[in-house]
Amino acid sequence: MKGFAYLFHFIFKNKRFTIPLYSKAFISGKKSIIPKIIWQTNYSNSATLPIYINYLFNRLMSLDWEYRYVSTEDRLEFIKTHASERVANAFEQLTDGASQADFWRLFTLNHSGGVYMDIDAHALWPLSWMIKPEDKELLLMTKHRFSNYFIASAPNNPHLQKALDIIVDNIEQKNIGGGVYDLTGPTVLNRAIKDDDEVNQRLNKYTCIQGSFTNEYFQYMDKPRGKWTHKKQDELLK
């Protein structure tokens, strides 16, 4: 896929594919405690071929789920509409798109429920095979740590709420020493979950992985050096 995509975009340099803002479920399925909604976001829904193929594959793995893409502007509007003034003010201090997405995914899942996946991640099995009707959450384990590039949850999840509280505190205290990863990323989720907490989890290699169809070049073709790893610490907050 990647090899073909290099050739494709060499020939059709400006060709992009549109990820829909909304896609309804294609078939009916069993009801579940976790709402059957897939949430994704990126700096643009105008995507290169590999990102679009990644999206199509995820739709194949979620035929009985609806899909919602949320833009940068709509992330802010959603939080300003549904969050407290303190939470909304903290969100508006973030300048990096990845940090904003970290914050938004936790807030959205805790508020509305569903499944979040990074735009370059894809499920390995149909979601309804991995997420049982009675599940209240499904978190992704990579080696010995939880990751946040895939999270499934019903609304009002205490682990997500605690993670949000930590993020707001990090922003207010300007804890930027560890970069995006510690400010809003996986470190926060792991701090929120205690060793003795009961958490429904699956290993990433059996659940959801990143980079099979795409890579940083294709994800950020229209925004060079746009990945969070290129962001300087002193630029993370206003």
CSV table of N, CA and C in Angstrom, one decimal, residues 5-75:
chain,number,residue,atom,x,y,z
A,5,ALA,N,1.4,4.0,-2.9
A,5,ALA,CA,0.9,5.4,-2.6
A,5,ALA,C,2.0,6.4,-2.9
A,6,TYR,N,3.3,6.0,-2.7
A,6,TYR,CA,4.4,6.9,-3.1
A,6,TYR,C,4.3,7.2,-4.6
A,7,LEU,N,4.1,6.2,-5.4
A,7,LEU,CA,4.0,6.3,-6.8
A,7,LEU,C,2.7,7.1,-7.2
A,8,PHE,N,1.6,6.8,-6.6
A,8,PHE,CA,0.3,7.5,-6.8
A,8,PHE,C,0.5,9.0,-6.6
A,9,HIS,N,1.0,9.4,-5.4
A,9,HIS,CA,1.1,10.8,-5.1
A,9,HIS,C,2.3,11.5,-5.8
A,10,PHE,N,3.2,10.7,-6.4
A,10,PHE,CA,4.2,11.3,-7.2
A,10,PHE,C,3.6,11.8,-8.5
A,11,ILE,N,2.6,10.9,-9.0
A,11,ILE,CA,2.0,11.3,-10.3
A,11,ILE,C,0.8,12.2,-10.1
A,12,PHE,N,0.0,12.0,-9.0
A,12,PHE,CA,-1.1,12.8,-8.7
A,12,PHE,C,-0.8,13.6,-7.4
A,13,LYS,N,0.1,14.5,-7.5
A,13,LYS,CA,0.6,15.2,-6.3
A,13,LYS,C,-0.5,15.8,-5.4
A,14,ASN,N,-1.5,16.4,-6.1
A,14,ASN,CA,-2.5,17.2,-5.3
A,14,ASN,C,-3.8,16.5,-5.2
A,15,LYS,N,-3.9,15.2,-5.5
A,15,LYS,CA,-5.1,14.4,-5.4
A,15,LYS,C,-5.3,14.1,-3.9
A,16,ARG,N,-6.6,14.4,-3.4
A,16,ARG,CA,-6.9,14.1,-2.1
A,16,ARG,C,-8.3,13.4,-2.0
A,17,PHE,N,-8.6,12.7,-1.0
A,17,PHE,CA,-9.9,12.0,-0.8
A,17,PHE,C,-10.6,12.5,0.4
A,18,THR,N,-11.9,12.7,0.4
A,18,THR,CA,-12.6,13.3,1.5
A,18,THR,C,-13.2,12.2,2.4
A,19,ILE,N,-12.8,12.3,3.7
A,19,ILE,CA,-13.4,11.5,4.7
A,19,ILE,C,-14.6,12.2,5.2
A,20,PRO,N,-15.8,11.5,5.1
A,20,PRO,CA,-17.1,12.1,5.5
A,20,PRO,C,-17.1,12.5,6.9
A,21,LEU,N,-17.9,13.6,7.2
A,21,LEU,CA,-18.1,14.1,8.5
A,21,LEU,C,-19.0,13.1,9.3
A,22,TYR,N,-19.8,12.4,8.5
A,22,TYR,CA,-20.7,11.5,9.2
A,22,TYR,C,-21.0,10.3,8.2
A,23,SER,N,-21.0,9.1,8.8
A,23,SER,CA,-21.4,7.9,8.0
A,23,SER,C,-22.3,7.0,8.9
A,24,LYS,N,-23.5,6.7,8.5
A,24,LYS,CA,-24.3,5.9,9.3
A,24,LYS,C,-23.9,4.4,9.3
A,25,ALA,N,-24.4,3.7,10.2
A,25,ALA,CA,-24.2,2.2,10.2
A,25,ALA,C,-24.8,1.6,9.0
A,26,PHE,N,-24.1,0.6,8.4
A,26,PHE,CA,-24.5,0.0,7.2
A,26,PHE,C,-25.5,-1.2,7.5
A,27,ILE,N,-25.3,-1.8,8.6
A,27,ILE,CA,-26.2,-2.9,9.0
A,27,ILE,C,-26.6,-2.7,10.5
A,28,SER,N,-27.6,-3.3,10.9
A,28,SER,CA,-28.0,-3.3,12.3
A,28,SER,C,-27.3,-4.3,13.1
A,29,GLY,N,-27.1,-4.1,14.4
A,29,GLY,CA,-26.4,-5.0,15.2
A,29,GLY,C,-26.9,-5.0,16.6
A,30,LYS,N,-26.3,-5.8,17.5
A,30,LYS,CA,-26.8,-5.9,18.9
A,30,LYS,C,-26.5,-4.5,19.6
A,31,LYS,N,-27.4,-4.2,20.4
A,31,LYS,CA,-27.2,-3.0,21.2
A,31,LYS,C,-26.1,-3.2,22.3
A,32,SER,N,-25.4,-2.2,22.7
A,32,SER,CA,-24.3,-2.4,23.6
A,32,SER,C,-24.3,-1.2,24.6
A,33,ILE,N,-23.7,-1.4,25.7
A,33,ILE,CA,-23.6,-0.3,26.7
A,33,ILE,C,-22.7,0.8,26.2
A,34,ILE,N,-21.6,0.5,25.4
A,34,ILE,CA,-20.8,1.5,24.8
A,34,ILE,C,-21.5,1.9,23.5
A,35,PRO,N,-21.9,3.1,23.3
A,35,PRO,CA,-22.6,3.6,22.1
A,35,PRO,C,-21.8,3.2,20.9
A,36,LYS,N,-22.5,2.8,19.8
A,36,LYS,CA,-21.8,2.3,18.6
A,36,LYS,C,-21.5,3.5,17.7
A,37,ILE,N,-20.6,4.3,18.2
A,37,ILE,CA,-20.1,5.5,17.5
A,37,ILE,C,-18.6,5.5,17.4
A,38,ILE,N,-18.0,5.7,16.2
A,38,ILE,CA,-16.6,5.8,16.0
A,38,ILE,C,-16.3,7.3,15.9
A,39,TRP,N,-15.4,7.8,16.7
A,39,TRP,CA,-15.0,9.2,16.7
A,39,TRP,C,-13.5,9.3,16.1
A,40,GLN,N,-13.3,10.2,15.2
A,40,GLN,CA,-12.0,10.5,14.7
A,40,GLN,C,-11.8,12.0,14.4
A,41,THR,N,-10.6,12.4,14.5
A,41,THR,CA,-10.3,13.8,14.2
A,41,THR,C,-8.9,13.9,13.6
A,42,ASN,N,-8.7,15.0,12.9
A,42,ASN,CA,-7.4,15.3,12.3
A,42,ASN,C,-7.3,16.8,11.9
A,43,TYR,N,-6.2,17.3,11.4
A,43,TYR,CA,-6.2,18.7,11.1
A,43,TYR,C,-7.0,19.0,9.8
A,44,SER,N,-7.3,17.9,9.0
A,44,SER,CA,-8.2,18.1,7.8
A,44,SER,C,-8.8,16.7,7.5
A,45,ASN,N,-10.0,16.7,6.9
A,45,ASN,CA,-10.6,15.5,6.4
A,45,ASN,C,-10.3,15.3,4.9
A,46,SER,N,-9.5,16.1,4.4
A,46,SER,CA,-9.0,15.9,3.0
A,46,SER,C,-7.7,15.1,3.1
A,47,ALA,N,-7.8,13.9,2.7
A,47,ALA,CA,-6.8,12.9,3.1
A,47,ALA,C,-6.0,12.3,1.9
A,48,THR,N,-4.8,11.9,2.1
A,48,THR,CA,-4.1,11.2,1.1
A,48,THR,C,-4.6,9.8,0.9
A,49,LEU,N,-4.2,9.1,-0.1
A,49,LEU,CA,-4.7,7.8,-0.4
A,49,LEU,C,-4.6,6.8,0.8
A,50,PRO,N,-3.4,6.7,1.4
A,50,PRO,CA,-3.3,5.7,2.5
A,50,PRO,C,-4.2,6.0,3.7
A,51,ILE,N,-4.3,7.3,4.0
A,51,ILE,CA,-5.2,7.7,5.1
A,51,ILE,C,-6.7,7.3,4.8
A,52,TYR,N,-7.0,7.5,3.5
A,52,TYR,CA,-8.4,7.2,3.1
A,52,TYR,C,-8.6,5.7,3.1
A,53,ILE,N,-7.6,4.9,2.6
A,53,ILE,CA,-7.8,3.5,2.7
A,53,ILE,C,-7.9,3.0,4.1
A,54,ASN,N,-7.1,3.6,5.0
A,54,ASN,CA,-7.2,3.3,6.4
A,54,ASN,C,-8.6,3.5,6.9
A,55,TYR,N,-9.2,4.6,6.5
A,55,TYR,CA,-10.6,4.9,6.9
A,55,TYR,C,-11.5,3.8,6.4
A,56,LEU,N,-11.4,3.5,5.1
A,56,LEU,CA,-12.3,2.5,4.5
A,56,LEU,C,-12.2,1.1,5.2
A,57,PHE,N,-10.9,0.8,5.6
A,57,PHE,CA,-10.7,-0.5,6.3
A,57,PHE,C,-11.5,-0.5,7.6
A,58,ASN,N,-11.4,0.6,8.4
A,58,ASN,CA,-12.1,0.7,9.6
A,58,ASN,C,-13.6,0.7,9.5
A,59,ARG,N,-14.1,1.2,8.4
A,59,ARG,CA,-15.5,1.1,8.1
A,59,ARG,C,-15.9,-0.4,7.9
A,60,LEU,N,-15.0,-1.1,7.2
A,60,LEU,CA,-15.3,-2.5,7.0
A,60,LEU,C,-15.3,-3.3,8.3
A,61,MET,N,-14.5,-2.8,9.3
A,61,MET,CA,-14.5,-3.5,10.6
A,61,MET,C,-15.6,-2.9,11.5
A,62,SER,N,-16.4,-2.1,11.0
A,62,SER,CA,-17.4,-1.4,11.9
A,62,SER,C,-18.8,-1.2,11.2
A,63,LEU,N,-19.2,-2.3,10.5
A,63,LEU,CA,-20.4,-2.1,9.6
A,63,LEU,C,-21.7,-1.8,10.4
A,64,ASP,N,-21.7,-2.1,11.7
A,64,ASP,CA,-22.9,-1.8,12.5
A,64,ASP,C,-22.6,-0.6,13.5
A,65,TRP,N,-21.6,0.2,13.1
A,65,TRP,CA,-21.3,1.4,13.9
A,65,TRP,C,-21.5,2.6,13.0
A,66,GLU,N,-21.9,3.7,13.6
A,66,GLU,CA,-21.8,5.0,12.8
A,66,GLU,C,-20.5,5.6,13.0
A,67,TYR,N,-20.2,6.6,12.1
A,67,TYR,CA,-18.9,7.2,12.1
A,67,TYR,C,-19.0,8.7,12.1
A,68,ARG,N,-18.2,9.4,13.0
A,68,ARG,CA,-18.2,10.8,13.1
A,68,ARG,C,-16.8,11.4,13.0
A,69,TYR,N,-16.5,12.2,12.0
A,69,TYR,CA,-15.3,13.0,12.0
A,69,TYR,C,-15.5,14.3,12.5
A,70,VAL,N,-14.6,14.8,13.4
A,70,VAL,CA,-14.8,16.1,14.0
A,70,VAL,C,-13.6,17.0,13.7
A,71,SER,N,-13.8,18.2,13.2
A,71,SER,CA,-12.7,19.1,12.7
A,71,SER,C,-12.1,19.8,13.9
A,72,THR,N,-11.0,20.5,13.7
A,72,THR,CA,-10.4,21.3,14.7
A,72,THR,C,-11.4,22.3,15.3
A,73,GLU,N,-12.1,23.0,14.5
A,73,GLU,CA,-13.0,24.0,14.9
A,73,GLU,C,-14.2,23.4,15.7
A,74,ASP,N,-14.7,22.2,15.3
A,74,ASP,CA,-15.8,21.6,15.9
A,74,ASP,C,-15.4,21.0,17.3
A,75,ARG,N,-14.1,20.6,17.4
A,75,ARG,CA,-13.6,20.1,18.7
A,75,ARG,C,-13.8,21.2,19.8
